[in-house]
Amino acid sequence: MGAWSWPGRCWPCCRRWSYSSCCTSSSPEALLWARRNNVPRVLNIAHRGARSLAPENTLAAARKALEVGADLWELDVAVTADEALILFHDDSLARTTDAPARFPHRAPWTFTTFTLAEIRSLDAGSWFVESDPFGEIAAGTVTQAELAAYRGERVPTLREALLFTKEHNYRVNIELKRLPPPMERFPVVDRVLALIDELNAAEHVLFSSFVHDWLRQIQASRPEFEVQALLGYSETQPLDWGNLAFKTYNARHTLVSEEKIRELREKGIALNLWTIDDVDDMQRYITAGAAGLINDLPHKLAVLLQP
C-alpha cells in the first residue's frame, strides 16, 4: 500500500515500515531521539475505538477516535447466530449490553447464540455511562450531550464500521479472533474479505490476529493487505517471535523491553505495543522507537504527539 497522509496527520512511509525520514514524535526527548535515528512518528491506535470516551466497539467510539486525532481505530469481529458480522469483544454480551435484563434466561449470553435482530435490539451504551470505565466522565472529558446520546447506542455491523471508515477516509485495524461455540468452523476470514471487496474498502483496512495461520493465509492470497501478528495472549508466558516472519508485530507491552524495540527496529521490524494507558509509559515507548501505541486514551496520546 502507498503512504497515507492527510492534513494534520502523518502515516509512516510506504506502510511497509521502511524507517526513512517521514515525520517525528513530539516531546523534546523523543523528538531529538527520533530525528537522530531517522524514524517516523508513533502511530496513535485507538483500541476498540476511543473506548475511554465512548462505548467500545461502537460507531460512537470510532467517531471519537477520529475526532481526537487517532491515526486509526481497532475493532473486534464477532458473528451472530444467523451469521452476521458485527463488532464485539467479549464472548458474552453481559458486560457491555443489557442482555441479562432483556434475556434473563439465556445466560451466559454468548453472542454466537443471538441473532442479529436480537443483538441490535440491545442497549450497548448505557453501561458506559453508568460505569465510567476509565474515569473520563468524572474528569469532565465526556460531555453531557455525549452521555445522553450514548444511551441506546447499538452494536454495529462490520458493514457499518467499514462504511464509516471509508466515508471518512480513515483506517481500521480488524482483529480476527477464534469464535466461541457453535461458530468455531465459521469461515470468518473469507467472509470478512468478501465484505471488504463488496464495499471496495481494501485500502482502508489492515488485519491483526493471534491466529498467525490466518495472517499467513491473507499474506499468500491477498498481499495487498497489511497484517500484524499479535503476541502476548498470556501475561506470564514469554513472547514467541518465531522466525520474525511478519513485518509488524503487536505485542503486550509488559513483556517487551526497550532494547527489544530497538533490536527489532534495526532489523526493519515494526512493533506496536498494547495496551498503553499510562502517559509516562506512552512517553517511554515513544522514546524507545515503538512504531505504534494501541491505547484506550487516544486523546491523551494525541497531546503527546502534537508538533
XYZ file of C-alpha atoms in Angstrom:
307
model
C 0.000 0.000 0.000
C 1.091 3.553 -0.574
C 1.851 6.066 2.132
C -1.131 7.518 3.933
C -1.161 11.196 4.745
C -3.745 13.861 5.285
C -3.801 17.333 6.872
C -2.685 17.246 10.490
C -1.668 13.593 10.371
C 1.286 11.602 9.225
C 1.436 7.954 8.234
C 4.714 6.000 8.280
C 6.387 5.894 4.925
C 5.198 3.260 2.431
C 3.273 1.295 5.120
C 5.892 -1.438 4.826
C 7.780 0.147 7.674
C 10.929 1.214 5.922
C 12.324 3.554 8.517
C 13.028 6.538 6.331
C 12.529 10.116 7.420
C 8.793 10.730 7.386
C 7.706 12.574 10.444
C 8.551 12.501 14.086
C 7.100 12.393 17.540
C 6.739 15.474 19.650
C 8.138 15.626 23.167
C 11.648 17.125 23.341
C 13.447 13.920 24.292
C 11.540 11.737 21.834
C 11.811 14.318 19.078
C 15.580 14.539 19.432
C 15.931 10.758 19.528
C 13.657 10.274 16.518
C 15.496 12.841 14.440
C 18.855 11.301 15.243
C 17.631 7.818 14.423
C 15.529 8.702 11.383
C 12.258 7.072 12.483
C 8.626 8.038 11.759
C 6.112 9.415 14.198
C 4.492 6.903 16.517
C 1.007 5.816 15.444
C -1.913 6.561 17.749
C -4.113 3.438 17.500
C -7.498 3.683 19.242
C -8.234 0.342 20.928
C -11.863 -0.656 20.183
C -12.246 2.961 19.169
C -11.785 5.722 21.731
C -13.292 3.478 24.373
C -12.453 5.738 27.293
C -14.648 8.422 25.710
C -17.454 6.301 24.214
C -18.794 2.732 24.416
C -16.236 0.317 22.977
C -16.636 -1.242 19.524
C -19.365 1.199 18.505
C -19.591 3.826 15.803
C -19.597 6.416 18.581
C -16.167 5.177 19.671
C -14.944 5.266 16.072
C -16.167 8.851 15.679
C -14.418 9.912 18.878
C -11.177 8.247 17.762
C -11.291 10.242 14.558
C -12.272 13.424 16.384
C -9.405 13.329 18.900
C -6.769 12.596 16.263
C -6.083 8.856 16.427
C -4.377 7.647 13.247
C -6.636 4.607 13.045
C -9.064 2.631 15.138
C -9.126 -1.046 16.069
C -12.156 -3.333 16.285
C -13.051 -6.946 17.063
C -15.129 -9.033 14.653
C -17.838 -11.314 16.006
C -20.506 -13.447 14.294
C -24.163 -13.801 15.253
C -26.248 -16.977 15.279
C -27.565 -16.069 11.822
C -24.033 -15.442 10.523
C -23.993 -11.651 10.507
C -20.647 -9.912 11.070
C -20.750 -7.496 13.998
C -18.353 -5.658 16.293
C -17.941 -7.230 19.726
C -15.063 -8.167 22.011
C -16.223 -10.465 24.808
C -17.712 -13.909 24.273
C -20.627 -12.820 26.457
C -22.950 -9.896 25.812
C -23.323 -9.323 29.553
C -20.628 -6.728 30.273
C -21.394 -4.160 27.588
C -25.110 -4.606 26.826
C -28.381 -5.045 28.691
C -28.743 -8.651 27.503
C -29.045 -10.052 31.064
C -32.014 -7.763 31.744
C -33.612 -8.293 28.347
C -32.999 -12.044 28.115
C -32.616 -13.226 31.741
C -32.995 -16.916 30.918
C -30.268 -17.073 28.262
C -27.137 -16.948 30.401
C -24.217 -16.811 29.727
C -25.422 -14.634 26.819
C -22.799 -15.804 24.315
C -23.056 -13.616 21.217
C -22.997 -16.588 18.842
C -26.348 -17.753 20.263
C -28.167 -14.485 19.484
C -29.474 -13.354 16.103
C -28.538 -10.032 14.594
C -32.029 -8.679 15.268
C -31.764 -9.649 18.926
C -28.329 -8.085 19.308
C -29.396 -4.930 17.501
C -32.257 -4.565 19.965
C -29.811 -4.294 22.875
C -28.559 -1.133 24.556
C -24.774 -1.131 24.110
C -24.179 2.333 25.547
C -25.808 2.808 28.944
C -23.286 0.547 30.685
C -20.555 3.022 29.701
C -22.498 5.995 31.047
C -23.180 4.231 34.333
C -19.755 2.649 34.930
C -17.367 5.337 33.594
C -14.764 2.590 32.961
C -11.779 4.916 32.535
C -12.817 7.805 34.763
C -13.078 10.213 31.835
C -16.707 11.059 32.585
C -15.784 12.084 36.131
C -12.852 14.045 34.715
C -15.245 16.065 32.569
C -13.796 14.866 29.265
C -17.139 13.449 28.096
C -19.938 15.981 27.682
C -23.467 15.615 28.994
C -24.760 15.702 25.426
C -22.487 12.808 24.515
C -23.598 10.827 27.556
C -27.234 11.309 26.612
C -26.512 10.185 23.050
C -24.680 7.056 24.202
C -27.739 5.646 25.935
C -29.315 3.258 23.466
C -26.182 3.001 21.303
C -26.421 -0.141 19.167
C -23.917 -2.874 18.400
C -22.789 -2.042 14.855
C -22.347 -4.411 11.969
C -18.959 -4.721 10.324
C -20.563 -3.313 7.175
C -21.471 -0.134 9.060
C -17.980 0.114 10.524
C -16.335 -0.243 7.118
C -18.681 2.273 5.516
C -17.900 4.773 8.282
C -14.168 4.215 7.853
C -14.324 4.593 4.096
C -16.607 7.628 4.207
C -14.154 9.462 6.454
C -11.044 8.323 4.566
C -9.949 6.692 7.804
C -8.244 3.388 8.526
C -9.192 0.429 10.700
C -7.319 -2.490 12.214
C -9.657 -5.501 12.116
C -8.741 -8.072 14.741
C -9.718 -11.575 13.653
C -10.488 -13.912 16.549
C -11.467 -17.526 17.001
C -15.199 -17.763 17.625
C -16.913 -19.483 20.559
C -19.387 -22.364 20.064
C -21.326 -23.049 17.969
C -19.498 -20.966 15.338
C -15.991 -22.421 15.648
C -15.918 -23.500 11.996
C -17.391 -20.330 10.553
C -15.129 -19.054 7.710
C -14.617 -15.659 9.301
C -11.564 -14.681 7.240
C -13.264 -15.409 3.925
C -16.460 -13.625 4.934
C -14.634 -10.523 6.129
C -12.563 -10.350 2.948
C -15.688 -10.755 0.813
C -17.382 -7.864 2.599
C -14.339 -5.628 2.193
C -14.287 -6.422 -1.525
C -18.014 -5.755 -1.870
C -17.548 -2.307 -0.324
C -14.305 -1.595 -2.189
C -12.709 -0.754 1.151
C -9.403 -2.639 0.978
C -7.212 0.451 1.150
C -8.799 1.368 4.480
C -8.158 -1.971 6.221
C -5.346 -3.878 7.878
C -5.601 -7.112 9.866
C -4.268 -8.342 13.188
C -4.719 -11.681 14.921
C -3.295 -14.098 17.452
C -4.084 -16.781 14.845
C -0.970 -16.380 12.745
C -2.057 -19.031 10.242
C -4.916 -16.727 9.243
C -2.463 -13.897 8.674
C -0.266 -16.147 6.533
C -3.371 -17.099 4.552
C -4.114 -13.428 3.914
C -0.483 -12.710 3.035
C -0.471 -15.516 0.485
C -3.819 -14.829 -1.164
C -4.188 -11.071 -0.689
C -0.732 -9.497 -0.390
C -2.188 -6.004 -0.760
C -3.333 -6.180 2.871
C -1.037 -5.323 5.731
C -1.090 -7.939 8.507
C 0.114 -7.574 12.082
C 0.853 -10.572 14.291
C -0.472 -10.299 17.826
C 1.723 -11.605 20.647
C 1.250 -11.871 24.395
C -2.099 -13.578 24.873
C -0.729 -14.945 28.146
C 0.513 -12.399 30.671
C 3.117 -14.815 32.025
C 4.498 -16.735 29.042
C 7.471 -15.247 27.162
C 6.733 -13.977 23.677
C 7.391 -16.347 20.777
C 8.722 -14.284 17.892
C 9.183 -17.359 15.708
C 11.456 -16.545 12.790
C 10.191 -12.947 12.519
C 8.052 -13.906 9.542
C 5.903 -10.775 9.782
C 6.844 -7.178 9.090
C 4.786 -5.898 12.015
C 4.079 -7.329 15.467
C 1.587 -6.105 18.053
C 2.836 -7.208 21.471
C 1.732 -6.916 25.096
C 3.828 -4.031 26.345
C 4.612 -5.557 29.746
C 6.500 -8.371 28.011
C 8.691 -6.183 25.780
C 11.859 -4.335 26.739
C 13.004 -1.075 25.209
C 16.086 -2.920 23.974
C 13.853 -5.382 22.111
C 12.058 -2.498 20.409
C 15.370 -1.103 19.188
C 16.621 -4.544 18.140
C 13.536 -5.165 16.010
C 13.661 -1.705 14.508
C 17.245 -2.289 13.394
C 16.007 -5.428 11.611
C 13.268 -3.487 9.833
C 10.501 -4.960 12.003
C 7.812 -2.610 13.311
C 6.489 -3.142 16.822
C 3.159 -1.811 18.045
C 2.524 -2.174 21.768
C -0.735 -2.833 23.615
C -2.442 -1.617 25.694
C -0.712 1.625 26.779
C -2.870 3.822 29.014
C -0.247 5.437 31.248
C 1.133 8.721 29.926
C 4.618 8.026 31.307
C 4.630 4.653 29.531
C 3.483 6.334 26.331
C 6.400 8.739 26.520
C 8.861 5.966 27.317
C 7.810 3.863 24.330
C 7.800 6.887 22.039
C 11.410 7.474 23.019
C 12.274 3.791 22.590
C 11.050 3.866 18.990
C 7.810 1.872 19.043
C 6.003 2.065 15.711
C 2.593 2.494 17.306
C 0.780 2.507 20.631
C -2.543 0.694 20.880
C -4.338 2.561 23.637
C -7.663 3.418 25.256
C -6.823 7.113 25.747
C -6.090 8.394 22.243
C -6.887 11.978 23.251
C -4.005 11.903 25.742
C -1.566 10.301 23.327
C -2.578 12.868 20.702
C -1.401 15.629 23.049
C 1.997 13.948 23.416
C 2.306 13.657 19.652
C 1.461 17.262 18.858
C 4.260 19.086 16.988
